[in-house]
Coordinates of C-alpha atoms and ligand atoms in Angstrom, one line a residue:
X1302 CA 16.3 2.4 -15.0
X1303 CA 14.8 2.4 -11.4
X1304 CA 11.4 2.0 -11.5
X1305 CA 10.5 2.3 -8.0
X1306 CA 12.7 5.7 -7.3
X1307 CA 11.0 6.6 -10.7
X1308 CA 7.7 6.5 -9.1
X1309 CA 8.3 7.4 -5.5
X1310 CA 9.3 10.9 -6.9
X1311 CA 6.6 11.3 -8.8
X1312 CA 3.3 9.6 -7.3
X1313 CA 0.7 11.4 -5.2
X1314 CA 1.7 9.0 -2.6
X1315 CA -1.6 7.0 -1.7
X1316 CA 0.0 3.9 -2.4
X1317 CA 2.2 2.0 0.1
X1318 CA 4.9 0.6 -2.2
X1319 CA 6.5 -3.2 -2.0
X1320 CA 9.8 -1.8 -3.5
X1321 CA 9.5 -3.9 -6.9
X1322 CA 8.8 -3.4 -10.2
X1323 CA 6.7 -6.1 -12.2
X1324 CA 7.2 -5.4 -15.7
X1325 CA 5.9 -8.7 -17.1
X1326 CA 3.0 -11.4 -16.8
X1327 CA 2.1 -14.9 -18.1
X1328 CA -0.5 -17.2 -17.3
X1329 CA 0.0 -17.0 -13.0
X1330 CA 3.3 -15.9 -12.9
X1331 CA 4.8 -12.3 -13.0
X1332 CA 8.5 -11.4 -13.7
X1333 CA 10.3 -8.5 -12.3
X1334 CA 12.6 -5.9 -13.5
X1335 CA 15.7 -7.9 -12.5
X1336 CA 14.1 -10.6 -14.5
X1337 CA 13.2 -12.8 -11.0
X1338 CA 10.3 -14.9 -11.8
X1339 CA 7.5 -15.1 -9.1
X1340 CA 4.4 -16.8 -8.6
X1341 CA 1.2 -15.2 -8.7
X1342 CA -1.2 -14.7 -6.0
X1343 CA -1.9 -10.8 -6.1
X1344 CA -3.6 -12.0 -9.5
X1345 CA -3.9 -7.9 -9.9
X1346 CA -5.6 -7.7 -7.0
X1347 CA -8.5 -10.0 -8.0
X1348 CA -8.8 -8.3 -11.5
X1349 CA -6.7 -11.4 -13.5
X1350 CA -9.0 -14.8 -13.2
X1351 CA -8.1 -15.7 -16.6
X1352 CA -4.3 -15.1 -16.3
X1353 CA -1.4 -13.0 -17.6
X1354 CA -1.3 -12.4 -21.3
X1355 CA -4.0 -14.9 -22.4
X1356 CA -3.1 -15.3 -26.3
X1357 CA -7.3 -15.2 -26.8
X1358 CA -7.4 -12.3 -24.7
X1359 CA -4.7 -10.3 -26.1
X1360 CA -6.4 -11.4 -29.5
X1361 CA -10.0 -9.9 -28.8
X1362 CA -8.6 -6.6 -27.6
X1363 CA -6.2 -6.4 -31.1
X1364 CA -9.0 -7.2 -33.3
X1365 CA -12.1 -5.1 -31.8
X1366 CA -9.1 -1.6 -31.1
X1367 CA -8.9 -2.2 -34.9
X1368 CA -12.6 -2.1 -35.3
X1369 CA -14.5 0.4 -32.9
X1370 CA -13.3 1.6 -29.1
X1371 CA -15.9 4.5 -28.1
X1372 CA -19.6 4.1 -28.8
X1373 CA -22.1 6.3 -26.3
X1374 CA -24.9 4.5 -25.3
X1375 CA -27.1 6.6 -27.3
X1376 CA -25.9 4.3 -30.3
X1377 CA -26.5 0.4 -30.2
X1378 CA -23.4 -1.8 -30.6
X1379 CA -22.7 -5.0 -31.9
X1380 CA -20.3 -6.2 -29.1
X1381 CA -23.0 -4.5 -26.3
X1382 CA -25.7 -6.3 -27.6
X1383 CA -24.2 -9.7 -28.0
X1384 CA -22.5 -9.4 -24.2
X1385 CA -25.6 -8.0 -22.7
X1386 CA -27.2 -11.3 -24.0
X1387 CA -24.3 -13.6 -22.9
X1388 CA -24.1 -12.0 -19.4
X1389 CA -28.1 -12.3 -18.9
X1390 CA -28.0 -15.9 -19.9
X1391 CA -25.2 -17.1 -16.8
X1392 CA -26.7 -14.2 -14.8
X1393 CA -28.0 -15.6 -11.0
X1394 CA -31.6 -16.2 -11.1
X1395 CA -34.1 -13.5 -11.1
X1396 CA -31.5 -11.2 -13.0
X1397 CA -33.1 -9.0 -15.9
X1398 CA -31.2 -6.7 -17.0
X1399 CA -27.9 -4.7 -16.6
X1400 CA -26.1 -1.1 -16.6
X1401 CA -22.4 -1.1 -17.4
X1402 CA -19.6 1.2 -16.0
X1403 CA -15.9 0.9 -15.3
X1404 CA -14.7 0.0 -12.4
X1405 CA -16.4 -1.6 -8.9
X1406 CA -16.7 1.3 -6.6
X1407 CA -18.7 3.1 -10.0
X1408 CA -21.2 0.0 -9.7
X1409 CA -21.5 0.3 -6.2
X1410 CA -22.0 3.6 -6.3
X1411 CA -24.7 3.3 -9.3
X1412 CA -26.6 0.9 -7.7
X1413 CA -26.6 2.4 -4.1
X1414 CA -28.3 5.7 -6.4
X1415 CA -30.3 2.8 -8.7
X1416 CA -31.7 1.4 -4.8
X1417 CA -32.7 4.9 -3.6
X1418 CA -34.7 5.8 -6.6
X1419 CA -36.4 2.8 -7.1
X1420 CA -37.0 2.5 -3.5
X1421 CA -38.0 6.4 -2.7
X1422 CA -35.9 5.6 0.1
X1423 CA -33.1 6.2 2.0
X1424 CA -30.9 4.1 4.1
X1425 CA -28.6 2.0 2.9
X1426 CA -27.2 -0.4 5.6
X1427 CA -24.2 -2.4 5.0
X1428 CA -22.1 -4.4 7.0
X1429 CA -19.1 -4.5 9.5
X1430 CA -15.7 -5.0 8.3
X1431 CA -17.5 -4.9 4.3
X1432 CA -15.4 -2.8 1.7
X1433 CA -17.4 -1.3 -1.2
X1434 CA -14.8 1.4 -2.9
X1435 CA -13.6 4.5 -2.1
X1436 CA -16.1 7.4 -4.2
X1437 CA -18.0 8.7 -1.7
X1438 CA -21.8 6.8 -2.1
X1439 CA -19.5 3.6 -1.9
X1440 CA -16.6 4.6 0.6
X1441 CA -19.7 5.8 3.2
X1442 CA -20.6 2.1 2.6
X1443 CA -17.8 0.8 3.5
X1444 CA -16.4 0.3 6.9
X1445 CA -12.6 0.6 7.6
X1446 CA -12.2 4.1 9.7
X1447 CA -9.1 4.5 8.2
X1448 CA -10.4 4.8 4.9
X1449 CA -13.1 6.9 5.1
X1450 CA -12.6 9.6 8.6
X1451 CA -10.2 11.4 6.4
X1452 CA -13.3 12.1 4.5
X1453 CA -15.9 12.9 6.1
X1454 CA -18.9 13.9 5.9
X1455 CA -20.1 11.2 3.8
X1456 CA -23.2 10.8 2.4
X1457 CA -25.8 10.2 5.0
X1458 CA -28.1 7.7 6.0
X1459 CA -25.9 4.9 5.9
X1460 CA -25.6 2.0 8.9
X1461 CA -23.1 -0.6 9.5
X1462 CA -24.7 -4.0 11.4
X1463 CA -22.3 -7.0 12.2
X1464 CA -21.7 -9.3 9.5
X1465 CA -23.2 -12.8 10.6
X1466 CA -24.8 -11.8 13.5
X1467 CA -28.2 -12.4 13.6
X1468 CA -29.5 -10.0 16.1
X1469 CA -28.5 -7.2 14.0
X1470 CA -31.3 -7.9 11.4
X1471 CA -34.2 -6.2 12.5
X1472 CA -32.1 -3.3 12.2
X1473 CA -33.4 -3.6 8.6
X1474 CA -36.5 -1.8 8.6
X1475 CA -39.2 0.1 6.2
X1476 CA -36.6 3.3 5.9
X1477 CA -34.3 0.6 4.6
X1478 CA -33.5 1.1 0.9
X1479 CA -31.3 -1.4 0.4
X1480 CA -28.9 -3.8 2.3
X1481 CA -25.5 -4.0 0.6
X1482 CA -23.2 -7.3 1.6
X1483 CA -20.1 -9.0 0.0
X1484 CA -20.1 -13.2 0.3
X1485 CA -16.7 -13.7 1.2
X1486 CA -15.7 -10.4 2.8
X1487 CA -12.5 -9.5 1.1
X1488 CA -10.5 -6.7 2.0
X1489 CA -11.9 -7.1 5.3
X1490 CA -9.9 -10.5 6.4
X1491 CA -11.3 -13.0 3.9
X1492 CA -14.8 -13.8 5.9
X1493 CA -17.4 -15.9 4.2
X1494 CA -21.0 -15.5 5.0
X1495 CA -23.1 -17.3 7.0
X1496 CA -25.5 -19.2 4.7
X1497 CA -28.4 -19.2 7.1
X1498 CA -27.6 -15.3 8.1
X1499 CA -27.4 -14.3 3.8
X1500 CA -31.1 -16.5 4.4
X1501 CA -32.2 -14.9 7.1
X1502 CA -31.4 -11.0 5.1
X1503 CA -33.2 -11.7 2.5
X1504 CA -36.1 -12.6 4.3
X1505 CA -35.9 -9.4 6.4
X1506 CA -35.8 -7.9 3.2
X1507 CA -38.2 -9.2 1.8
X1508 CA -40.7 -8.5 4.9
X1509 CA -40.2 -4.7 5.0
X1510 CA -39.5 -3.9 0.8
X1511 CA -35.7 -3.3 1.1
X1512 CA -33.2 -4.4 -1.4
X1513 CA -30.6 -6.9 -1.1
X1514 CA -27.5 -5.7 -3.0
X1515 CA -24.6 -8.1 -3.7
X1516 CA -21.4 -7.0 -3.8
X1517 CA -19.4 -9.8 -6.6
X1518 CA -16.7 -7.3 -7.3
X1519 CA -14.3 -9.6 -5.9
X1520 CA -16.0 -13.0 -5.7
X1521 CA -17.5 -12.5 -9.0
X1522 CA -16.4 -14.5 -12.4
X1523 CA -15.2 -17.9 -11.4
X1524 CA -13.0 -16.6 -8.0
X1525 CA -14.8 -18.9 -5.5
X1526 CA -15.5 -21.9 -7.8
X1527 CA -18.7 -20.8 -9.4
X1528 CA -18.9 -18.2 -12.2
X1529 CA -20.9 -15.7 -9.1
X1530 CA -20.5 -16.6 -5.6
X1531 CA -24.0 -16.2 -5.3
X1532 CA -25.1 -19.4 -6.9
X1533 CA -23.6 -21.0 -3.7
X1534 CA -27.2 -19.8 -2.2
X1535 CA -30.6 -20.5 -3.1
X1536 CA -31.1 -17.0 -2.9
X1537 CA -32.2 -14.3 -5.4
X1538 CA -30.5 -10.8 -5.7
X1539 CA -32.3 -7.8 -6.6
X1540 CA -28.6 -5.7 -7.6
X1541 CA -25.1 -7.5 -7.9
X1542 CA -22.1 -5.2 -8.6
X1543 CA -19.0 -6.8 -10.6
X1544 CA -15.8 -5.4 -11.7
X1545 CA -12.8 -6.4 -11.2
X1546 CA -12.1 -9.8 -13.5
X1547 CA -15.1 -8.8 -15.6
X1548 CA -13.0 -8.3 -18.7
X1549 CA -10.1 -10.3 -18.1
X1550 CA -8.3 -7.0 -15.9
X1551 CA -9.7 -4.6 -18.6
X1552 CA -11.1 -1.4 -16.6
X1553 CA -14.7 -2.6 -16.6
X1554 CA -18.0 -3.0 -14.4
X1555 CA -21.7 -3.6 -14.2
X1556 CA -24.6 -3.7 -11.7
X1557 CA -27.1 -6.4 -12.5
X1558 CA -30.8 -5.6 -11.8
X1559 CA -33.1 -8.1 -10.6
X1560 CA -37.1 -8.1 -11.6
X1561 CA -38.2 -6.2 -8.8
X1562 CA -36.6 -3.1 -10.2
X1563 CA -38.6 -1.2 -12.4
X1564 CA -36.6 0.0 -15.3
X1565 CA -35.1 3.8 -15.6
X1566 CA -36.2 6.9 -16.8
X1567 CA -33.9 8.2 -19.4
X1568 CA -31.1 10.0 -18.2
X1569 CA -31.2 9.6 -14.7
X1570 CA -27.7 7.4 -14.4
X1571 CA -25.0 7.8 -17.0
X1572 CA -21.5 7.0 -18.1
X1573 CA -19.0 8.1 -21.0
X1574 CA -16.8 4.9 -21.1
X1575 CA -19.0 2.7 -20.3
X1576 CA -20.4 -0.4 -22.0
X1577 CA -17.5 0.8 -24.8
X1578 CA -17.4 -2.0 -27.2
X1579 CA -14.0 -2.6 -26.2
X1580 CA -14.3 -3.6 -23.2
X1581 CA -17.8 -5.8 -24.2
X1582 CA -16.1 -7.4 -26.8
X1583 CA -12.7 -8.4 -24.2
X1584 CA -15.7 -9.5 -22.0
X1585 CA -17.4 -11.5 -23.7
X1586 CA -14.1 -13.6 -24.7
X1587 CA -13.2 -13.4 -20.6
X1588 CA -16.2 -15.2 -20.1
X1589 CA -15.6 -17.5 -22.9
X1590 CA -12.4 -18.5 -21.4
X1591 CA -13.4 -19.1 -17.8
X1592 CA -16.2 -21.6 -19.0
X1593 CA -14.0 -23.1 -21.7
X1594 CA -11.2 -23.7 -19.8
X1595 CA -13.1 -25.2 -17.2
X1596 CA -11.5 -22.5 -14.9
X1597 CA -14.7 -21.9 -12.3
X1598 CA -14.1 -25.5 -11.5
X1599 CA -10.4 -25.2 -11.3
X1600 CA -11.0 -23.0 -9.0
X1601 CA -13.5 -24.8 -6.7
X1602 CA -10.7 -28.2 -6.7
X1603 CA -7.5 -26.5 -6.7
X1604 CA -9.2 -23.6 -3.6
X1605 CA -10.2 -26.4 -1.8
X1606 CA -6.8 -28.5 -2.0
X1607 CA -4.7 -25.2 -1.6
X1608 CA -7.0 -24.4 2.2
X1609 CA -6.5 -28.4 2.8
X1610 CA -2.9 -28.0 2.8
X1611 CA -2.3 -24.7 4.2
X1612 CA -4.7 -25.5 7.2
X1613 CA -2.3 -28.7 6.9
X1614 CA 1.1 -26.3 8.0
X1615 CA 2.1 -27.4 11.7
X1616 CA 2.0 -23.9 12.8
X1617 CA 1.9 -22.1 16.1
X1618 CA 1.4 -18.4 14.2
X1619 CA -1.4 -19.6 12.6
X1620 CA -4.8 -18.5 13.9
X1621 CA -7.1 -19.7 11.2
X1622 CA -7.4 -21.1 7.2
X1623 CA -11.0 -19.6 5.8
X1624 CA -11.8 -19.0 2.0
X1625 CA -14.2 -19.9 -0.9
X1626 CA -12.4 -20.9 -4.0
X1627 CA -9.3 -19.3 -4.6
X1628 CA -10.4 -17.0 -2.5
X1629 CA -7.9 -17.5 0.6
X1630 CA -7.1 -15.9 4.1
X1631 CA -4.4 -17.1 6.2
X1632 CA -5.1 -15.6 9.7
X1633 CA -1.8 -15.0 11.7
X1634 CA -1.7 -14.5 15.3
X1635 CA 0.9 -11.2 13.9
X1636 CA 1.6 -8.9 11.8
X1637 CA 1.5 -10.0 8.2
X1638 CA 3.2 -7.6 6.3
X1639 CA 7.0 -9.5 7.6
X1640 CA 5.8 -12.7 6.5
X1641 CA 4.9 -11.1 2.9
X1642 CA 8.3 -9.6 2.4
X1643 CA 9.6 -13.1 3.2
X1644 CA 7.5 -14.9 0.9
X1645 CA 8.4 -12.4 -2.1
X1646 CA 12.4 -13.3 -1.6
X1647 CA 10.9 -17.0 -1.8
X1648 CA 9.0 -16.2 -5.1
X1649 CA 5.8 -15.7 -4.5
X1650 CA 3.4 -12.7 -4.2
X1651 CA 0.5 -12.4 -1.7
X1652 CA -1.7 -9.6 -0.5
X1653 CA -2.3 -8.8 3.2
X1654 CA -6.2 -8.3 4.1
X1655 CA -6.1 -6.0 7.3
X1656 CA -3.2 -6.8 9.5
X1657 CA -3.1 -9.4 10.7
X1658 CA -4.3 -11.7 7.3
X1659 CA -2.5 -13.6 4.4
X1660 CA -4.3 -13.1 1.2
X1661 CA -4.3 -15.2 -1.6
X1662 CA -6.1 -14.0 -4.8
X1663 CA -3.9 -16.5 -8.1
X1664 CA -5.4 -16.0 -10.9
X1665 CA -7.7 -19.0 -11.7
X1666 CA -5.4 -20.9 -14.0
X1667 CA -2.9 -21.8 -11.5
X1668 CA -1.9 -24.6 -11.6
X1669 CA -1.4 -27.6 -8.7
X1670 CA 2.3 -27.6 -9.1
X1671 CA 2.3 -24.0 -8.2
X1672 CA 0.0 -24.0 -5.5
X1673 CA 2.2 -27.0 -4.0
X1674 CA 5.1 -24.5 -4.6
X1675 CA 3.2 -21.6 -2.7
X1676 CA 2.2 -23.7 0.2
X1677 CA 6.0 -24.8 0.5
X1678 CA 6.9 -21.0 0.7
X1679 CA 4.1 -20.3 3.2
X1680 CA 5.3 -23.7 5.3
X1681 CA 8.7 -22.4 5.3
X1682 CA 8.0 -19.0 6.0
X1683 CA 5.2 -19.5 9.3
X1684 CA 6.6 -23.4 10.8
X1685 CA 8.9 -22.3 13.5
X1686 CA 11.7 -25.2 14.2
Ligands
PLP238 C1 -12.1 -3.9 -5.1 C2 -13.4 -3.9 -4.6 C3 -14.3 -2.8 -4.8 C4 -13.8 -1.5 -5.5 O1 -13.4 -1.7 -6.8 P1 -12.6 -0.6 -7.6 O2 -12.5 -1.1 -9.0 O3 -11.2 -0.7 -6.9 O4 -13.2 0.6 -7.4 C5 -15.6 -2.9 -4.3 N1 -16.0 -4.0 -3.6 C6 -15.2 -5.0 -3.4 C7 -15.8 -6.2 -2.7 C8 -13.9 -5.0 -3.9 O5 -13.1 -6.1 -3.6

């Protein structure tokens, strides 16, 4: 069968299509319909930290589909309880409780609505180049015109200031409801924050009563070499959104609420699937994983030996290595998307981020001999002779 024909006559379209079928996946390797083997580094698009397949994984979602998959919140659960408890006690500092969904741009937009009620404000200002989702509350968020001018209107009262630039602060003001930024902007080109600018936020933040939101979709559970990029700062959230490698690539996400925030009133924020004791129960063993095979630090050695060596690549396209982790952009002085069709015929998959960016996102159990393997595609590929 053709896959890819399959789907091109049938899809709504949204999707630009690499023209291969991936019908299998094991630890950081995926393998195609013609049975070609490749390595990793789309890692679902940040959704498989632990890997392909984990045996414990695939165990935890067998036994708890045998036991219970639906139960509304209005009911307590075993597996909700028990990961509610787990999460809060690796949660960053000053976390208290949390609110469970299923996917990131449903946390961002829960906590954008979560900051505006507690608040009685507002604005919600985010930042240049970030990427938040694409409902509306999170796509008006986000940046990229190309994404959201279709669109529009979106919702209003939402500002864009220039990630890392310092001058932009005092745009946060007593209207300000809350200030949504990623760590390592992702989508965006792979740009990590400023520690002195995340700093100098908070304390802005702080002065006039806004919120600092944090977006960990992508950064969050081990990607950058601790279990939430934030505990790279000394600095306390008051909402952090996660998704993505929550449950090991299970549809899943949550928004994290820091002290300041009062709690809820009853039904002012809901959701059907969420918090399902499926997903809790695959979550809880995804988190078990990451700590217990000491993949968080994998990630912190492994990212920094895999940005040594690529910044290592005698290269003249080469603009820039920047990353946290295995959280890696490759900064061409071209077009990417060429290079990526190369380095799929060499084996190994890699995301773009914006034009002009290589994108590396393995999941966290990669191993050396397969970075060394990618960086020999990526030499290949960029060294002119
Ligand atoms: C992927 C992503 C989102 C959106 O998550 P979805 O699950 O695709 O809705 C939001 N924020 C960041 C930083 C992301 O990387």
């Amino acid at each position: 069968m053709n896959w890819v024909s399959m789907e091109e006559q049938y899809s709504s379209g949204v999707y630009a299509k690499r023209g291969l079928a991936i019908i299998r996946g094991s630890g950081a390797t995926l393998t195609d319909s013609n049975g070609k083997v490749y390595i990793d580094c789309v890692g679902g698009q940040g959704t498989a930290n632990i890997g392909h397949a984990h045996p414990r994984w695939t165990k935890a979602l067998a036994d708890q589909a045998a036991i219970l998959l639906n139960c509304p919140e209005m009911f307590s659960n075993d597996q909700r309880a028990l990961y509610m408890q787990e999460l809060m006690a690796v949660a960053p500092p000053g976390i208290e409780r949390v609110f469970f969904c299923n996917s990131g741009t449903e946390a961002i937009e829960g906590a954008i609505k979560f900051a505006r009620v507690a608040s009685g404000r507002t604005e919600i200002i985010a930042a240049k180049r970030g990427f938040h989702g694409r409902t509306f509350g999170a796509l008006s968020a986000t940046w990229n015109k190309k994404y959201r001018e279709p669109f529009e209107p979106l919702v209003p009262d939402f500002h864009h200031i220039t990630f890392n630039d310092f001058n932009d602060i005092e745009q946060i003001s007593t209207k300000t409801a809350a200030v949504i930024l990623e760590l390592v902007q992702g989508e965006g080109g792979v740009y990590p924050i400023d520690p002195a600018y995340l700093t100098a936020v908070r304390e802005q933040c702080d002065r006039v009563g806004a919120y600092l939101m944090i977006d960990e979709v992508q950064t969050g559970f081990g990607r950058t070499g601790k279990l939430f990029a934030i505990q790279h700062y000394a600095i306390q959230p008051d909402f952090v959104c996660l998704a993505k490698s929550i449950a090991g690539g299970l549809p899943m996400g949550a928004i994290l609420i820091g002290e300041k925030v009062a709690k809820f009133q009853p039904g002012i924020h809901g959701s059907t699937f969420g918090g399902n004791p499926l997903a809790c129960a695959v979550a809880r063993e995804t988190l078990k994983i990451l700590e217990q095979e000491n993949l968080i630090k994998n990630a912190a050695i492994l990212g920094d030996e895999f940005q040594q060596a690529l910044s290592a690549i005698p290269s003249p396209l080469i603009r820039e290595v920047r990353g946290q982790g295995l959280m890696i952009g490759v900064e061409l002085k071209q077009k990417v998307a060429p290079y990526l069709k190369q380095l799929t015929d060499l084996g190994v998959l890699a995301l773009p981020a914006g034009m002009t960016v290589l994108r590396f996102l393995p999941p966290l159990v990669i191993t050396r001999e397969q970075i060394q393997q990618v960086v020999a595609a990526v030499h290949s590929v960029l060294a002119v002779a």
